[in-house]
């Protein structure tokens, strides 16, 4: 089982509209609601790969109940910790006239010290039966900035691979606990290290404690720097689609690989292929399985000179 | 007590954003949720006037629970009928950068025949203790187009004044039941009658059964045509503010007047003043009481030649 933790999980709401009237009233033609947040999407992708997974994080209020109900619908094992405050929503407005999607992100719920302590206890219990751990997304208000550092420490103390996909202070505070893998994108690399050169930025993250770094460079594909080896790969041709969720798909492929000790070139190949196959479908957490299979045969990782 | 019925009640959500990124992601800086829908706003205004009121309509699911909780918070007596489907939300995005508010309206919940029958029974019971009845807004899916006609018939059979504030087919289908007052705006007048001249349109609605018609003409104020008399009045000076909720405030003033037999000129004066005092504050259902008092002394209804 691969355990994903999404402290700032959300109820992802999608509104379809014919044409958004800015400053006016617009009828929503269809409403869709599903459990969301980066780790939840990673678990969805893992499930699509046939890999056992469990979903942890915080869920509270009516939106929290809706998130948990949707986990049942999706057959994703629920290891959420209940909180008093209301889980946030995100509202994606799909404007079919303009061909754009605008996303509104509610602020996260205030999590109490007791609720955070409960997650630590729950996490410690689950880590024993996890083959790998994925920690994803932002921290909600109330959590200490070293919340991820604590979870990385527990995961590493149990000798489990820990993938950390976050940014800013929570990322920097966790590096000294030696996460197995961090997955910044180009903007996060720059923000975390102040280095404009990806090589230098990746080196800085590894010097600070990250054992391996997989940087997603958008059109440039992935750069993976691990102990003693480094690889780079991109999709064979430009894949149309949305970037949201592509990063979560890459994390899913990497976590699945780390869980069973897959060699790096194969792991990178799968991460690139799964990322592109996920960008090709509208729903985060889903992927085009046929495209994934096809791309797996065509993505060729090359050594990356560090 | 004045009974308001809002079959398509909503949870009105307000998102404040610094600047909406169309096609991108925008952080919501503040979230506000309250019970909404036209009749609910009428009840809020009545409460602000010190007039006893009760709120009926349909409420279901988690949003329905949130609506009912907010009625408790607002100290508004809850006479809602529970339904299986989920009460709709409206999402108002207040763009502080652009100075605009964009509203997204979810489709209403599907109401079953049994649930509709339950509302009819509940309404019939409440009508006895009501001094007036207000029927407001659109009909949710599943209700017969003559739903308002049925409620008007029951109210009139008990000899209660019935104010009907809706449009389209539900309005036209209810006219033959002789509602005491209908309150179309200029667009609704035209849509309901095909007449571009307000005089002709109002006559057509009265010929079809409406006992009195109060038409809200935007900047032009109100035109009230009742049996044997007709009045017109507007605010003494242009009042800045939003139109949403101004109509509900006018309905509240008219229902409060009909409940106690206030003479028409005074009722029209109060409706115009309350409408402007409501437009001057941001929250629907609230009004600027000081401005209301001031405008009441300054609005002067003049006879309207029909």
Coordinates of C-alpha atoms in Angstrom, one line a residue:
Chain A
X1 CA 0.0 0.0 0.0
X2 CA 1.2 3.5 -0.8
X3 CA 0.0 6.1 1.7
X4 CA -0.7 9.6 0.5
X5 CA -1.1 12.5 2.9
X6 CA -3.0 15.7 1.8
X7 CA -3.2 18.0 4.8
X8 CA -5.1 20.6 2.7
X9 CA -7.4 18.3 0.9
X10 CA -10.4 19.9 -0.9
X11 CA -13.8 19.3 -2.4
X12 CA -13.1 20.1 -6.0
X13 CA -16.2 21.6 -7.6
X14 CA -16.5 22.0 -11.4
X15 CA -19.1 24.5 -12.8
X16 CA -19.7 24.3 -16.6
X17 CA -21.0 27.6 -18.1
X18 CA -21.9 28.5 -21.6
X19 CA -20.2 31.9 -21.2
X20 CA -19.1 33.6 -18.0
X21 CA -20.7 37.0 -17.6
X22 CA -18.1 39.1 -15.8
X23 CA -20.0 41.5 -13.5
X24 CA -23.3 39.7 -14.2
X25 CA -25.2 36.5 -13.5
X26 CA -24.3 33.2 -15.2
X27 CA -26.4 30.0 -15.0
X28 CA -24.3 26.9 -14.2
X29 CA -25.3 24.2 -16.6
X30 CA -23.6 21.3 -14.8
X31 CA -22.1 20.8 -11.3
X32 CA -19.5 18.1 -10.5
X33 CA -18.0 17.5 -7.1
X34 CA -15.2 15.2 -6.2
X35 CA -12.5 14.7 -3.5
X36 CA -9.4 16.7 -4.5
X37 CA -6.1 17.9 -3.4
X38 CA -2.7 16.7 -4.8
X39 CA -2.3 13.6 -2.7
X40 CA -5.9 12.5 -3.4
X41 CA -5.1 12.8 -7.1
X42 CA -1.9 10.8 -6.7
X43 CA -4.0 8.0 -5.0
X44 CA -6.4 8.1 -7.9
X45 CA -3.6 7.6 -10.4
X46 CA -2.1 4.8 -8.3
X47 CA -5.5 3.1 -8.2
X48 CA -5.6 3.4 -12.0
X49 CA -2.3 1.6 -12.1
X50 CA -3.6 -1.2 -9.9
X51 CA -1.4 -0.2 -7.0
X52 CA -3.0 -0.4 -3.5
X53 CA -3.2 3.0 -1.8
X54 CA -4.7 4.8 1.2
X55 CA -5.7 8.5 1.5
X56 CA -4.9 10.5 4.6
X57 CA -5.0 14.2 5.6
X58 CA -7.7 16.3 7.3
X59 CA -11.5 16.4 6.5
X60 CA -14.1 18.4 8.4
X61 CA -17.6 19.8 8.2
X62 CA -20.1 19.2 5.4
X63 CA -17.4 19.5 2.7
X64 CA -15.2 17.1 4.6
X65 CA -18.1 14.6 4.6
X66 CA -18.6 15.1 0.9
X67 CA -14.9 14.4 0.4
X68 CA -15.1 11.2 2.4
X69 CA -18.3 10.1 0.6
X70 CA -16.5 10.6 -2.7
X71 CA -13.5 8.5 -1.5
X72 CA -16.0 5.6 -0.8
X73 CA -17.5 6.1 -4.3
X74 CA -14.0 6.0 -5.8
X75 CA -13.2 2.9 -3.6
X76 CA -10.1 4.7 -2.1
X77 CA -9.4 3.6 1.5
X78 CA -10.1 6.6 3.8
X79 CA -7.5 7.3 6.5
X80 CA -8.5 10.9 7.0
X81 CA -8.4 12.6 10.4
X82 CA -11.7 14.5 11.2
X83 CA -11.3 18.1 12.1
X84 CA -13.7 20.7 13.5
X85 CA -13.3 23.3 10.8
X86 CA -14.7 23.0 7.3
X87 CA -12.6 21.4 4.5
X88 CA -12.0 24.0 1.8
X89 CA -13.6 23.9 -1.7
X90 CA -12.0 24.7 -5.0
X91 CA -14.4 25.9 -7.7
X92 CA -13.3 25.4 -11.3
X93 CA -15.4 27.4 -13.8
X94 CA -15.2 25.8 -17.2
X95 CA -16.2 28.6 -19.7
X96 CA -17.2 26.7 -22.8
X97 CA -17.6 29.9 -24.8
X98 CA -14.1 31.3 -24.0
X99 CA -12.5 27.8 -23.8
X100 CA -10.9 28.7 -20.5
X101 CA -11.0 27.3 -17.0
X102 CA -10.8 29.7 -14.0
X103 CA -10.1 28.2 -10.6
X104 CA -11.1 29.8 -7.3
X105 CA -9.2 28.4 -4.2
X106 CA -10.9 28.8 -0.8
X107 CA -8.5 29.3 2.1
X108 CA -7.9 26.1 4.0
X109 CA -9.4 25.2 7.4
X110 CA -7.8 26.0 10.7
X111 CA -6.3 22.8 12.1
X112 CA -5.9 22.6 15.9
X113 CA -2.7 21.3 17.7
X114 CA -4.8 18.3 18.9
X115 CA -6.0 17.4 15.4
X116 CA -2.4 17.7 14.1
X117 CA -1.2 15.4 16.9
X118 CA -3.9 12.9 15.9
X119 CA -2.7 12.9 12.3
X120 CA 0.9 12.2 13.5
X121 CA -0.4 9.2 15.5
X122 CA -2.5 7.9 12.6
X123 CA 0.4 8.4 10.2
X124 CA 2.8 6.5 12.5
X125 CA 0.4 3.6 12.6
X126 CA -0.1 3.4 8.9
X127 CA 3.5 3.9 7.9
X128 CA 4.3 0.3 9.1
X129 CA 2.0 -1.2 6.4
X130 CA 3.0 1.4 3.7
X131 CA 5.6 0.5 1.0
X132 CA 6.0 4.2 0.3
X133 CA 4.7 7.5 1.5
X134 CA 3.6 10.6 -0.5
X135 CA 3.2 14.0 1.2
X136 CA 1.5 16.5 -1.1
X137 CA 0.4 20.1 -1.3
X138 CA 0.2 23.1 0.9
X139 CA -0.3 23.1 4.7
X140 CA -3.6 24.4 6.0
X141 CA -3.6 27.2 8.6
X142 CA -2.7 26.1 12.1
X143 CA -0.1 23.5 11.2
X144 CA 3.5 24.1 12.2
X145 CA 5.8 25.0 9.3
X146 CA 7.8 21.8 10.1
X147 CA 4.7 19.5 9.9
X148 CA 6.1 17.8 6.8
X149 CA 9.5 17.6 8.5
X150 CA 7.9 15.6 11.3
X151 CA 6.2 13.2 8.8
X152 CA 9.3 12.8 6.8
X153 CA 11.3 11.9 10.0
X154 CA 8.7 9.3 11.0
X155 CA 8.7 7.8 7.5
X156 CA 12.5 7.7 7.2
X157 CA 12.8 6.2 10.8
X158 CA 10.6 3.3 9.5
X159 CA 12.9 3.1 6.5
X160 CA 10.1 3.9 4.0
X161 CA 10.7 5.9 0.8
X162 CA 9.1 9.3 1.4
X163 CA 8.1 11.5 -1.6
X164 CA 7.6 15.2 -0.7
X165 CA 5.7 17.4 -3.2
X166 CA 5.3 20.9 -1.7
X167 CA 7.0 24.2 -1.9
X168 CA 8.1 27.3 0.1
X169 CA 8.9 27.1 3.8
X170 CA 7.3 23.7 4.4
X171 CA 9.6 22.2 1.7
X172 CA 12.8 23.9 3.1
X173 CA 12.0 23.0 6.7
X174 CA 11.7 19.3 5.7
X175 CA 14.9 18.9 3.7
X176 CA 17.1 18.2 6.7
X177 CA 15.0 15.1 7.5
X178 CA 16.3 13.6 4.2
X179 CA 13.2 12.9 2.2
X180 CA 13.8 10.2 -0.4
X181 CA 12.5 12.4 -3.3
X182 CA 11.3 16.0 -3.7
X183 CA 9.5 17.0 -6.9
X184 CA 9.7 20.8 -7.5
X185 CA 8.7 22.4 -10.8
X186 CA 10.8 25.1 -12.4
X187 CA 9.2 27.9 -10.4
X188 CA 9.4 26.1 -7.1
X189 CA 13.1 25.3 -7.8
X190 CA 13.9 29.0 -8.2
X191 CA 11.7 30.0 -5.2
X192 CA 13.3 27.4 -2.9
X193 CA 16.9 28.0 -3.8
X194 CA 17.2 31.4 -5.5
X195 CA 19.1 29.6 -8.3
X196 CA 18.0 30.3 -11.9
X197 CA 20.0 27.3 -13.3
X198 CA 18.2 24.0 -12.6
X199 CA 21.5 22.2 -12.2
X200 CA 22.6 24.5 -9.4
X201 CA 19.1 24.5 -7.8
X202 CA 18.9 20.7 -7.8
X203 CA 22.4 20.5 -6.2
X204 CA 21.3 23.0 -3.5
X205 CA 18.2 20.9 -2.6
X206 CA 20.4 17.8 -2.4
X207 CA 23.0 19.5 -0.4
X208 CA 20.3 20.6 2.0
X209 CA 19.2 16.9 2.5
X210 CA 17.0 15.7 -0.4
X211 CA 18.3 12.3 -1.4
X212 CA 16.9 12.7 -4.9
X213 CA 15.3 15.5 -6.9
X214 CA 12.9 15.1 -9.8
X215 CA 12.3 18.5 -11.3
X216 CA 9.4 18.9 -13.8
X217 CA 10.5 21.4 -16.4
X218 CA 7.1 21.7 -18.3
X219 CA 7.7 21.2 -22.0
X220 CA 11.3 20.2 -21.1
X221 CA 10.1 17.0 -19.4
X222 CA 11.7 15.7 -16.2
X223 CA 15.3 16.0 -14.7
X224 CA 16.0 13.3 -12.1
X225 CA 19.1 13.5 -10.0
X226 CA 19.6 10.6 -7.6
X227 CA 22.6 9.2 -5.6
X228 CA 25.2 8.2 -8.2
X229 CA 23.0 8.8 -11.3
X230 CA 21.0 11.5 -13.2
X231 CA 18.5 11.2 -16.0
X232 CA 16.5 13.5 -18.2
X233 CA 13.4 12.6 -20.4
X234 CA 10.6 14.4 -22.2
X235 CA 7.5 13.2 -24.1
X236 CA 8.4 12.2 -27.8
X237 CA 6.0 14.8 -29.1
X238 CA 4.1 17.7 -27.6
X239 CA 1.0 16.4 -25.8
X240 CA -2.0 18.8 -25.8
X241 CA -3.9 19.1 -22.5
X242 CA -3.9 20.7 -19.1
X243 CA -0.9 20.8 -16.8
X244 CA -3.0 20.4 -13.6
X245 CA -2.7 16.8 -12.4
X246 CA 0.3 16.0 -14.7
X247 CA 2.6 16.6 -11.7
X248 CA 0.5 14.4 -9.5
X249 CA 0.7 11.6 -12.1
X250 CA 4.5 11.9 -12.2
X251 CA 4.6 11.6 -8.4
X252 CA 2.4 8.5 -8.5
X253 CA 4.7 6.9 -11.0
X254 CA 7.8 7.8 -8.9
X255 CA 6.2 6.6 -5.6
X256 CA 5.1 3.3 -7.3
X257 CA 8.7 2.9 -8.5
X258 CA 10.4 3.7 -5.2
X259 CA 8.0 1.3 -3.4
X260 CA 9.4 -1.7 -5.3
X261 CA 12.9 -0.5 -6.2
X262 CA 12.4 0.1 -9.9
X263 CA 15.6 1.3 -11.6
X264 CA 15.8 5.0 -12.2
X265 CA 15.7 5.1 -16.0
X266 CA 12.5 3.0 -16.0
X267 CA 10.9 5.1 -13.2
X268 CA 11.7 8.3 -15.2
X269 CA 10.3 6.9 -18.4
X270 CA 7.0 5.9 -16.6
X271 CA 6.8 9.3 -14.8
X272 CA 7.0 11.2 -18.1
X273 CA 4.6 8.9 -19.9
X274 CA 2.1 8.9 -17.1
X275 CA 2.3 12.7 -16.8
X276 CA 1.5 13.1 -20.5
X277 CA -1.2 10.5 -20.4
X278 CA -2.8 12.4 -17.5
X279 CA -2.6 15.8 -19.1
X280 CA -4.5 14.3 -22.1
X281 CA -7.7 13.8 -20.1
X282 CA -9.8 16.5 -18.3
X283 CA -10.1 15.0 -14.8
X284 CA -7.2 15.2 -12.4
X285 CA -6.3 11.7 -11.2
X286 CA -7.3 10.0 -14.4
X287 CA -5.1 9.1 -17.3
X288 CA -5.4 7.8 -20.9
X289 CA -4.2 4.2 -20.3
X290 CA -3.7 3.4 -24.0
X291 CA -1.6 6.6 -24.4
X292 CA 0.4 5.7 -21.3
X293 CA 1.2 2.3 -22.7
X294 CA 2.2 3.8 -26.1
X295 CA 4.3 6.6 -24.5
X296 CA 6.1 4.1 -22.2
X297 CA 7.5 2.4 -25.3
X298 CA 8.6 5.7 -26.8
X299 CA 10.0 7.8 -23.9
X300 CA 13.8 7.3 -23.8
X301 CA 15.6 8.7 -20.7
X302 CA 19.1 10.0 -21.4
X303 CA 21.9 10.5 -18.8
X304 CA 21.9 14.0 -17.4
X305 CA 25.3 15.7 -16.8
X306 CA 25.1 17.1 -13.3
Chain B
X1 CA -46.7 36.9 10.8
X2 CA -45.9 37.2 7.1
X3 CA -45.1 33.9 5.5
X4 CA -42.5 33.9 2.7
X5 CA -42.1 30.9 0.4
X6 CA -38.9 30.4 -1.6
X7 CA -39.2 27.1 -3.5
X8 CA -35.7 27.5 -5.0
X9 CA -33.9 28.8 -1.9
X10 CA -30.1 28.8 -2.1
X11 CA -27.0 28.9 0.0
X12 CA -25.5 32.3 -1.1
X13 CA -21.7 32.0 -1.0
X14 CA -19.6 35.2 -1.4
X15 CA -15.9 34.9 -2.5
X16 CA -13.8 38.0 -2.1
X17 CA -10.7 38.0 -4.5
X18 CA -8.0 40.6 -5.1
X19 CA -8.3 40.1 -8.8
X20 CA -9.9 37.3 -10.7
X21 CA -7.4 35.5 -13.0
X22 CA -9.5 34.4 -15.9
X23 CA -8.2 31.1 -17.2
X24 CA -5.9 30.8 -14.1
X25 CA -6.0 30.2 -10.4
X26 CA -7.2 32.8 -7.9
X27 CA -6.9 32.6 -4.1
X28 CA -10.2 33.5 -2.3
X29 CA -9.3 35.9 0.6
X30 CA -12.7 35.6 2.4
X31 CA -15.7 33.2 2.2
X32 CA -19.1 34.2 3.5
X33 CA -22.2 31.9 3.4
X34 CA -25.8 32.7 4.2
X35 CA -29.3 31.5 3.5
X36 CA -30.5 33.1 0.3
X37 CA -33.2 33.2 -2.3
X38 CA -35.7 36.0 -2.9
X39 CA -38.2 35.1 -0.2
X40 CA -35.5 34.6 2.4
X41 CA -34.3 38.1 1.7
X42 CA -37.9 39.4 1.9
X43 CA -38.1 37.8 5.4
X44 CA -34.7 39.4 6.4
X45 CA -36.0 42.8 5.5
X46 CA -39.4 42.2 7.3
X47 CA -37.4 41.2 10.4
X48 CA -35.4 44.4 10.1
X49 CA -38.7 46.3 10.1
X50 CA -39.8 44.5 13.3
X51 CA -42.4 42.5 11.4
X52 CA -42.9 38.8 12.4
X53 CA -42.1 36.5 9.6
X54 CA -41.6 32.8 8.8
X55 CA -39.5 31.2 6.0
X56 CA -40.8 28.3 3.9
X57 CA -39.6 26.5 0.8
X58 CA -37.4 23.5 0.2
X59 CA -34.1 22.6 1.8
X60 CA -32.0 19.5 1.3
X61 CA -28.6 17.9 1.7
X62 CA -25.6 19.6 3.3
X63 CA -26.3 23.0 1.7
X64 CA -29.9 22.7 2.9
X65 CA -28.6 22.1 6.4
X66 CA -26.3 25.1 6.1
X67 CA -29.3 27.2 4.9
X68 CA -31.4 26.1 8.0
X69 CA -28.5 26.7 10.4
X70 CA -28.2 30.2 9.0
X71 CA -31.9 30.8 9.5
X72 CA -31.4 29.9 13.2
X73 CA -28.4 32.3 13.4
X74 CA -30.6 35.0 11.8
X75 CA -33.5 34.2 14.2
X76 CA -35.8 33.6 11.3
X77 CA -38.5 30.9 12.0
X78 CA -37.8 27.9 9.8
X79 CA -40.8 26.4 8.0
X80 CA -38.8 24.7 5.3
X81 CA -39.7 21.3 3.9
X82 CA -36.8 18.9 3.8
X83 CA -36.0 17.3 0.4
X84 CA -33.8 14.5 -0.7
X85 CA -31.8 16.5 -3.3
X86 CA -29.2 19.1 -2.5
X87 CA -30.2 22.7 -2.2
X88 CA -28.4 24.8 -4.8
X89 CA -25.6 27.3 -4.1
X90 CA -25.0 30.7 -5.7
X91 CA -21.4 31.9 -5.8
X92 CA -20.8 35.6 -5.9
X93 CA -17.2 36.5 -6.8
X94 CA -16.5 40.0 -5.6
X95 CA -13.5 41.1 -7.7
X96 CA -12.0 43.9 -5.6
X97 CA -9.5 44.8 -8.3
X98 CA -12.0 45.2 -11.1
X99 CA -14.8 46.5 -8.8
X100 CA -17.2 43.9 -10.2
X101 CA -19.3 41.1 -8.8
X102 CA -19.9 38.0 -11.0
X103 CA -22.6 35.6 -9.8
X104 CA -22.7 31.9 -10.7
X105 CA -26.1 30.2 -10.2
X106 CA -26.2 26.5 -9.7
X107 CA -29.3 24.7 -11.1
X108 CA -32.0 24.0 -8.5
X109 CA -32.6 20.6 -6.9
X110 CA -35.1 18.1 -8.3
X111 CA -38.2 18.2 -6.1
X112 CA -40.4 15.0 -6.0
X113 CA -44.1 15.0 -6.2
X114 CA -44.3 13.8 -2.6
X115 CA -42.1 16.7 -1.4
X116 CA -44.2 19.2 -3.3
X117 CA -47.4 17.7 -1.7
X118 CA -45.7 18.1 1.7
X119 CA -45.1 21.8 1.0
X120 CA -48.7 22.3 0.0
X121 CA -49.8 20.7 3.3
X122 CA -47.3 22.8 5.4
X123 CA -48.4 26.0 3.5
X124 CA -52.1 25.3 4.1
X125 CA -51.4 24.9 7.8
X126 CA -49.3 28.1 8.1
X127 CA -51.6 30.3 6.0
X128 CA -54.2 30.4 8.8
X129 CA -51.7 32.3 11.1
X130 CA -50.2 34.4 8.3
X131 CA -51.4 38.0 7.8
X132 CA -49.9 38.0 4.3
X133 CA -48.1 35.5 2.0
X134 CA -45.1 36.2 -0.3
X135 CA -44.2 33.7 -3.1
X136 CA -40.8 34.5 -4.5
X137 CA -38.4 33.4 -7.2
X138 CA -38.0 30.6 -9.7
X139 CA -39.4 27.1 -9.4
X140 CA -36.8 24.3 -9.0
X141 CA -37.0 21.3 -11.4
X142 CA -39.7 18.8 -10.7
X143 CA -42.4 21.3 -9.6
X144 CA -45.5 21.7 -11.8
X145 CA -45.6 25.0 -13.7
X146 CA -48.8 25.8 -11.8
X147 CA -47.2 25.3 -8.4
X148 CA -47.5 29.0 -7.6
X149 CA -51.1 28.9 -8.9
X150 CA -51.9 26.2 -6.3
X151 CA -50.4 28.3 -3.5
X152 CA -52.1 31.5 -4.6
X153 CA -55.5 29.6 -4.7
X154 CA -55.0 28.3 -1.1
X155 CA -53.9 31.8 0.1
X156 CA -56.8 33.5 -1.5
X157 CA -59.3 30.8 -0.3
X158 CA -58.2 31.8 3.2
X159 CA -58.7 35.5 2.3
X160 CA -55.0 36.3 2.8
X161 CA -53.2 38.9 0.7
X162 CA -50.8 37.0 -1.7
X163 CA -47.8 38.7 -3.2
X164 CA -46.3 36.8 -6.2
X165 CA -42.8 37.8 -7.4
X166 CA -41.8 35.5 -10.2
X167 CA -41.7 35.5 -14.0
X168 CA -42.3 33.5 -17.1
X169 CA -44.7 30.5 -17.2
X170 CA -45.1 30.2 -13.4
X171 CA -46.3 33.8 -13.3
X172 CA -48.7 33.5 -16.2
X173 CA -50.1 30.2 -14.9
X174 CA -50.9 31.8 -11.5
X175 CA -52.7 35.0 -12.7
X176 CA -56.1 33.3 -13.1
X177 CA -56.0 32.6 -9.3
X178 CA -56.1 36.3 -8.7
X179 CA -53.0 37.1 -6.7
X180 CA -53.4 40.3 -4.7
X181 CA -50.2 41.7 -6.1
X182 CA -47.6 40.8 -8.7
X183 CA -44.2 42.7 -8.9
X184 CA -42.6 42.4 -12.3
X185 CA -39.6 44.5 -13.4
X186 CA -39.5 46.1 -16.8
X187 CA -38.0 43.1 -18.5
X188 CA -40.4 40.7 -16.9
X189 CA -43.4 42.9 -17.9
X190 CA -42.3 42.7 -21.5
X191 CA -41.5 39.0 -21.4
X192 CA -44.9 38.1 -19.7
X193 CA -47.1 40.3 -22.0
X194 CA -45.2 41.1 -25.1
X195 CA -46.1 44.7 -24.6
X196 CA -43.3 47.3 -24.7
X197 CA -45.5 50.0 -23.1
X198 CA -45.6 49.5 -19.3
X199 CA -49.2 50.8 -19.1
X200 CA -50.4 48.3 -21.7
X201 CA -48.4 45.5 -20.0
X202 CA -49.8 46.2 -16.6
X203 CA -53.3 46.3 -18.0
X204 CA -52.7 42.9 -19.6
X205 CA -51.6 41.4 -16.3
X206 CA -54.6 42.8 -14.5
X207 CA -56.9 41.6 -17.2
X208 CA -55.5 38.1 -16.8
X209 CA -56.3 38.2 -13.1
X210 CA -53.7 40.1 -11.0
X211 CA -55.6 42.4 -8.6
X212 CA -52.8 44.9 -8.4
X213 CA -49.5 45.3 -10.2
X214 CA -46.4 47.0 -8.9
X215 CA -43.8 47.3 -11.6
X216 CA -40.2 48.2 -10.7
X217 CA -38.9 50.4 -13.5
X218 CA -35.2 50.7 -12.3
X219 CA -34.2 54.4 -12.2
X220 CA -37.9 55.2 -12.9
X221 CA -39.0 53.9 -9.5
X222 CA -42.3 52.1 -9.0
X223 CA -45.6 52.1 -10.9
X224 CA -48.5 50.7 -8.8
X225 CA -51.8 50.0 -10.4
X226 CA -54.5 48.8 -7.9
X227 CA -58.3 48.5 -8.1
X228 CA -59.6 52.1 -8.5
X229 CA -56.2 53.9 -8.0
X230 CA -52.7 54.1 -9.5
X231 CA -49.5 55.7 -8.2
X232 CA -46.0 56.3 -9.3
X233 CA -42.9 57.2 -7.3
X234 CA -39.1 57.2 -7.5
X235 CA -36.3 58.1 -5.1
X236 CA -35.7 61.9 -4.7
X237 CA -32.1 61.5 -6.0
X238 CA -30.1 58.8 -7.6
X239 CA -29.0 56.2 -4.9
X240 CA -25.7 54.5 -5.7
X241 CA -25.6 50.7 -5.0
X242 CA -26.6 47.4 -6.3
X243 CA -30.0 46.4 -7.7
X244 CA -29.9 42.9 -6.2
X245 CA -32.1 42.8 -3.2
X246 CA -33.8 46.2 -3.9
X247 CA -36.7 44.3 -5.5
X248 CA -37.0 42.0 -2.4
X249 CA -37.0 45.1 -0.2
X250 CA -39.9 46.6 -2.2
X251 CA -41.8 43.3 -1.9
X252 CA -41.2 43.3 1.9
X253 CA -42.7 46.8 2.2
X254 CA -45.7 46.0 0.0
X255 CA -46.4 42.7 1.9
X256 CA -46.1 44.5 5.3
X257 CA -48.5 47.2 4.0
X258 CA -51.1 44.7 2.6
X259 CA -51.0 42.7 5.8
X260 CA -52.4 45.7 7.8
X261 CA -54.3 47.6 5.1
X262 CA -51.9 50.5 4.6
X263 CA -53.3 53.0 2.1
X264 CA -51.6 52.7 -1.4
X265 CA -49.7 56.0 -1.5
X266 CA -48.0 55.3 1.9
X267 CA -47.2 51.7 0.8
X268 CA -45.7 52.9 -2.5
X269 CA -43.7 55.6 -0.6
X270 CA -42.3 52.9 1.8
X271 CA -41.5 50.5 -1.0
X272 CA -39.5 53.0 -2.9
X273 CA -37.7 54.2 0.2
X274 CA -36.9 50.7 1.4
X275 CA -35.7 49.6 -2.0
X276 CA -33.2 52.5 -2.2
X277 CA -32.1 51.9 1.4
X278 CA -31.5 48.3 0.6
X279 CA -29.6 49.0 -2.6
X280 CA -27.3 51.2 -0.5
X281 CA -25.9 48.3 1.6
X282 CA -23.9 45.4 0.2
X283 CA -25.8 42.4 1.8
X284 CA -29.2 41.4 0.3
X285 CA -31.9 41.5 3.0
X286 CA -30.2 44.3 4.9
X287 CA -31.1 48.0 4.6
X288 CA -29.7 51.4 5.8
X289 CA -32.4 52.2 8.4
X290 CA -31.3 55.8 8.8
X291 CA -31.5 56.3 5.0
X292 CA -34.9 54.5 4.9
X293 CA -36.3 57.0 7.5
X294 CA -34.9 60.0 5.6
X295 CA -36.2 58.8 2.2
X296 CA -39.7 58.0 3.7
X297 CA -40.1 61.7 4.4
X298 CA -38.9 62.7 0.9
X299 CA -40.5 60.2 -1.5
X300 CA -43.7 61.7 -2.8
X301 CA -46.1 59.4 -4.8
X302 CA -48.0 61.0 -7.6
X303 CA -51.2 59.7 -9.2
X304 CA -50.4 57.6 -12.3
X305 CA -52.7 58.0 -15.3
X306 CA -53.7 54.5 -16.5

